[in-house]
């Protein structure tokens, strides 16, 4: 079952679902979703002099990524073909009986802005800001401003709560993240990690 606006508001009021700061519930809570705003931090990938990135090498990933922080009245220009990691302003806490789906807003989609490449899911138990995988598929640069509504979350109720929710007990690598986070795929078992 997908939660409606009334379901979402009841869950927020009861403290079962956390989205903070939710500065304007009247504007941000939609009929079956919650609009999230763009944060100020971005991770940009260098384009030149890179032979390739080996996913299992966290040091190599960090070497090719630079952080940009936008001032209060500034904007981030996303050029055609660019891919950057951004973040939501809001921090979320998803209860063990819900899955949150990260979706783009149609108004930005019509400008060819995509907010996630593949990571459109917040598992039951996830806590933290949400890293956005921002791409411009269009022909013109688009200005993104911090605090603009950039994405939306929909919530699906599980038949029963997750028995092993996302979190520290599982060794979940992105739990509690603040700001955009680069890939930590090197922690996966197939690359010698423990996850």
JSON list of N, CA and C in Angstrom, two decimals, residues 92 94 98-103 115-127 129-133 152-156 158 166 174 177:
[
{"chain": "A", "resi": 92, "resn": "UNK", "atom": "N", "xyz": [16.03, 12.12, 6.83]},
{"chain": "A", "resi": 92, "resn": "UNK", "atom": "CA", "xyz": [14.87, 11.26, 7.01]},
{"chain": "A", "resi": 92, "resn": "UNK", "atom": "C", "xyz": [15.19, 10.10, 7.94]},
{"chain": "A", "resi": 94, "resn": "UNK", "atom": "N", "xyz": [13.37, 6.35, 8.21]},
{"chain": "A", "resi": 94, "resn": "UNK", "atom": "CA", "xyz": [12.34, 5.47, 7.66]},
{"chain": "A", "resi": 94, "resn": "UNK", "atom": "C", "xyz": [12.09, 4.34, 8.65]},
{"chain": "A", "resi": 98, "resn": "UNK", "atom": "N", "xyz": [8.23, 0.58, 6.38]},
{"chain": "A", "resi": 98, "resn": "UNK", "atom": "CA", "xyz": [8.07, 1.38, 5.16]},
{"chain": "A", "resi": 98, "resn": "UNK", "atom": "C", "xyz": [9.32, 1.30, 4.29]},
{"chain": "A", "resi": 99, "resn": "UNK", "atom": "N", "xyz": [9.11, 1.47, 2.99]},
{"chain": "A", "resi": 99, "resn": "UNK", "atom": "CA", "xyz": [10.18, 1.71, 2.02]},
{"chain": "A", "resi": 99, "resn": "UNK", "atom": "C", "xyz": [9.88, 3.08, 1.43]},
{"chain": "A", "resi": 100, "resn": "UNK", "atom": "N", "xyz": [10.90, 3.92, 1.28]},
{"chain": "A", "resi": 100, "resn": "UNK", "atom": "CA", "xyz": [10.73, 5.21, 0.63]},
{"chain": "A", "resi": 100, "resn": "UNK", "atom": "C", "xyz": [11.35, 5.15, -0.76]},
{"chain": "A", "resi": 101, "resn": "UNK", "atom": "N", "xyz": [10.63, 5.64, -1.74]},
{"chain": "A", "resi": 101, "resn": "UNK", "atom": "CA", "xyz": [11.11, 5.68, -3.12]},
{"chain": "A", "resi": 101, "resn": "UNK", "atom": "C", "xyz": [11.45, 7.13, -3.48]},
{"chain": "A", "resi": 102, "resn": "UNK", "atom": "N", "xyz": [12.67, 7.35, -3.94]},
{"chain": "A", "resi": 102, "resn": "UNK", "atom": "CA", "xyz": [13.11, 8.68, -4.35]},
{"chain": "A", "resi": 102, "resn": "UNK", "atom": "C", "xyz": [12.74, 8.87, -5.82]},
{"chain": "A", "resi": 103, "resn": "UNK", "atom": "N", "xyz": [11.98, 9.91, -6.09]},
{"chain": "A", "resi": 103, "resn": "UNK", "atom": "CA", "xyz": [11.53, 10.19, -7.45]},
{"chain": "A", "resi": 103, "resn": "UNK", "atom": "C", "xyz": [11.88, 11.62, -7.82]},
{"chain": "A", "resi": 115, "resn": "UNK", "atom": "N", "xyz": [17.12, 12.90, -11.09]},
{"chain": "A", "resi": 115, "resn": "UNK", "atom": "CA", "xyz": [17.63, 12.99, -9.72]},
{"chain": "A", "resi": 115, "resn": "UNK", "atom": "C", "xyz": [18.24, 11.68, -9.21]},
{"chain": "A", "resi": 116, "resn": "UNK", "atom": "N", "xyz": [18.02, 10.59, -9.91]},
{"chain": "A", "resi": 116, "resn": "UNK", "atom": "CA", "xyz": [18.72, 9.36, -9.50]},
{"chain": "A", "resi": 116, "resn": "UNK", "atom": "C", "xyz": [18.97, 8.47, -10.71]},
{"chain": "A", "resi": 117, "resn": "UNK", "atom": "N", "xyz": [20.17, 7.90, -10.72]},
{"chain": "A", "resi": 117, "resn": "UNK", "atom": "CA", "xyz": [20.56, 6.99, -11.80]},
{"chain": "A", "resi": 117, "resn": "UNK", "atom": "C", "xyz": [19.99, 5.59, -11.52]},
{"chain": "A", "resi": 118, "resn": "UNK", "atom": "N", "xyz": [20.23, 5.08, -10.32]},
{"chain": "A", "resi": 118, "resn": "UNK", "atom": "CA", "xyz": [19.68, 3.77, -9.95]},
{"chain": "A", "resi": 118, "resn": "UNK", "atom": "C", "xyz": [19.24, 3.73, -8.50]},
{"chain": "A", "resi": 119, "resn": "UNK", "atom": "N", "xyz": [19.82, 4.58, -7.65]},
{"chain": "A", "resi": 119, "resn": "UNK", "atom": "CA", "xyz": [19.60, 4.46, -6.21]},
{"chain": "A", "resi": 119, "resn": "UNK", "atom": "C", "xyz": [18.35, 5.23, -5.79]},
{"chain": "A", "resi": 120, "resn": "UNK", "atom": "N", "xyz": [17.20, 4.69, -6.15]},
{"chain": "A", "resi": 120, "resn": "UNK", "atom": "CA", "xyz": [15.94, 5.36, -5.85]},
{"chain": "A", "resi": 120, "resn": "UNK", "atom": "C", "xyz": [15.20, 4.77, -4.68]},
{"chain": "A", "resi": 121, "resn": "UNK", "atom": "N", "xyz": [15.90, 4.13, -3.77]},
{"chain": "A", "resi": 121, "resn": "UNK", "atom": "CA", "xyz": [15.23, 3.42, -2.68]},
{"chain": "A", "resi": 121, "resn": "UNK", "atom": "C", "xyz": [15.88, 3.75, -1.35]},
{"chain": "A", "resi": 122, "resn": "UNK", "atom": "N", "xyz": [15.05, 4.04, -0.35]},
{"chain": "A", "resi": 122, "resn": "UNK", "atom": "CA", "xyz": [15.53, 4.14, 1.04]},
{"chain": "A", "resi": 122, "resn": "UNK", "atom": "C", "xyz": [14.94, 2.95, 1.78]},
{"chain": "A", "resi": 123, "resn": "UNK", "atom": "N", "xyz": [15.80, 2.07, 2.21]},
{"chain": "A", "resi": 123, "resn": "UNK", "atom": "CA", "xyz": [15.37, 0.84, 2.89]},
{"chain": "A", "resi": 123, "resn": "UNK", "atom": "C", "xyz": [14.71, 1.13, 4.23]},
{"chain": "A", "resi": 124, "resn": "UNK", "atom": "N", "xyz": [13.88, 0.18, 4.71]},
{"chain": "A", "resi": 124, "resn": "UNK", "atom": "CA", "xyz": [13.36, 0.29, 6.07]},
{"chain": "A", "resi": 124, "resn": "UNK", "atom": "C", "xyz": [14.52, 0.43, 7.05]},
{"chain": "A", "resi": 125, "resn": "UNK", "atom": "N", "xyz": [14.44, 1.39, 7.96]},
{"chain": "A", "resi": 125, "resn": "UNK", "atom": "CA", "xyz": [15.49, 1.61, 8.95]},
{"chain": "A", "resi": 125, "resn": "UNK", "atom": "C", "xyz": [16.51, 2.65, 8.56]},
{"chain": "A", "resi": 126, "resn": "UNK", "atom": "N", "xyz": [16.50, 3.10, 7.30]},
{"chain": "A", "resi": 126, "resn": "UNK", "atom": "CA", "xyz": [17.50, 4.10, 6.86]},
{"chain": "A", "resi": 126, "resn": "UNK", "atom": "C", "xyz": [17.31, 5.42, 7.61]},
{"chain": "A", "resi": 127, "resn": "UNK", "atom": "N", "xyz": [18.43, 6.04, 7.99]},
{"chain": "A", "resi": 127, "resn": "UNK", "atom": "CA", "xyz": [18.43, 7.36, 8.63]},
{"chain": "A", "resi": 127, "resn": "UNK", "atom": "C", "xyz": [19.54, 8.19, 8.01]},
{"chain": "A", "resi": 129, "resn": "UNK", "atom": "N", "xyz": [20.54, 12.03, 5.43]},
{"chain": "A", "resi": 129, "resn": "UNK", "atom": "CA", "xyz": [20.17, 12.77, 4.24]},
{"chain": "A", "resi": 129, "resn": "UNK", "atom": "C", "xyz": [20.24, 11.80, 3.06]},
{"chain": "A", "resi": 130, "resn": "UNK", "atom": "N", "xyz": [19.64, 12.19, 1.95]},
{"chain": "A", "resi": 130, "resn": "UNK", "atom": "CA", "xyz": [19.60, 11.33, 0.77]},
{"chain": "A", "resi": 130, "resn": "UNK", "atom": "C", "xyz": [20.53, 11.90, -0.28]},
{"chain": "A", "resi": 131, "resn": "UNK", "atom": "N", "xyz": [21.46, 11.07, -0.75]},
{"chain": "A", "resi": 131, "resn": "UNK", "atom": "CA", "xyz": [22.33, 11.47, -1.85]},
{"chain": "A", "resi": 131, "resn": "UNK", "atom": "C", "xyz": [21.55, 11.37, -3.15]},
{"chain": "A", "resi": 132, "resn": "UNK", "atom": "N", "xyz": [21.59, 12.46, -3.93]},
{"chain": "A", "resi": 132, "resn": "UNK", "atom": "CA", "xyz": [20.92, 12.52, -5.22]},
{"chain": "A", "resi": 132, "resn": "UNK", "atom": "C", "xyz": [21.95, 12.36, -6.34]},
{"chain": "A", "resi": 133, "resn": "UNK", "atom": "N", "xyz": [21.63, 11.54, -7.33]},
{"chain": "A", "resi": 133, "resn": "UNK", "atom": "CA", "xyz": [22.50, 11.31, -8.47]},
{"chain": "A", "resi": 133, "resn": "UNK", "atom": "C", "xyz": [21.97, 12.17, -9.62]},
{"chain": "A", "resi": 152, "resn": "UNK", "atom": "N", "xyz": [11.02, 13.98, -4.76]},
{"chain": "A", "resi": 152, "resn": "UNK", "atom": "CA", "xyz": [9.90, 13.62, -3.88]},
{"chain": "A", "resi": 152, "resn": "UNK", "atom": "C", "xyz": [10.07, 12.19, -3.40]},
{"chain": "A", "resi": 153, "resn": "UNK", "atom": "N", "xyz": [9.54, 11.94, -2.22]},
{"chain": "A", "resi": 153, "resn": "UNK", "atom": "CA", "xyz": [9.53, 10.59, -1.65]},
{"chain": "A", "resi": 153, "resn": "UNK", "atom": "C", "xyz": [8.11, 10.07, -1.65]},
{"chain": "A", "resi": 154, "resn": "UNK", "atom": "N", "xyz": [7.96, 8.84, -2.12]},
{"chain": "A", "resi": 154, "resn": "UNK", "atom": "CA", "xyz": [6.71, 8.12, -1.91]},
{"chain": "A", "resi": 154, "resn": "UNK", "atom": "C", "xyz": [7.02, 6.99, -0.94]},
{"chain": "A", "resi": 155, "resn": "UNK", "atom": "N", "xyz": [6.01, 6.52, -0.24]},
{"chain": "A", "resi": 155, "resn": "UNK", "atom": "CA", "xyz": [6.21, 5.52, 0.80]},
{"chain": "A", "resi": 155, "resn": "UNK", "atom": "C", "xyz": [5.30, 4.32, 0.56]},
{"chain": "A", "resi": 156, "resn": "UNK", "atom": "N", "xyz": [5.91, 3.14, 0.59]},
{"chain": "A", "resi": 156, "resn": "UNK", "atom": "CA", "xyz": [5.16, 1.89, 0.45]},
{"chain": "A", "resi": 156, "resn": "UNK", "atom": "C", "xyz": [5.22, 1.16, 1.78]},
{"chain": "A", "resi": 158, "resn": "UNK", "atom": "N", "xyz": [5.11, -2.05, 4.06]},
{"chain": "A", "resi": 158, "resn": "UNK", "atom": "CA", "xyz": [5.40, -3.47, 3.95]},
{"chain": "A", "resi": 158, "resn": "UNK", "atom": "C", "xyz": [4.31, -4.29, 4.63]},
{"chain": "A", "resi": 166, "resn": "UNK", "atom": "N", "xyz": [17.77, -1.76, 7.64]},
{"chain": "A", "resi": 166, "resn": "UNK", "atom": "CA", "xyz": [19.02, -1.07, 7.32]},
{"chain": "A", "resi": 166, "resn": "UNK", "atom": "C", "xyz": [19.53, -0.40, 8.58]},
{"chain": "A", "resi": 174, "resn": "UNK", "atom": "N", "xyz": [25.89, 3.47, 4.42]},
{"chain": "A", "resi": 174, "resn": "UNK", "atom": "CA", "xyz": [25.45, 4.86, 4.25]},
{"chain": "A", "resi": 174, "resn": "UNK", "atom": "C", "xyz": [24.55, 5.34, 5.39]},
{"chain": "A", "resi": 177, "resn": "UNK", "atom": "N", "xyz": [24.30, 9.18, 6.96]},
{"chain": "A", "resi": 177, "resn": "UNK", "atom": "CA", "xyz": [25.08, 10.08, 6.11]},
{"chain": "A", "resi": 177, "resn": "UNK", "atom": "C", "xyz": [24.58, 11.51, 6.17]}
]
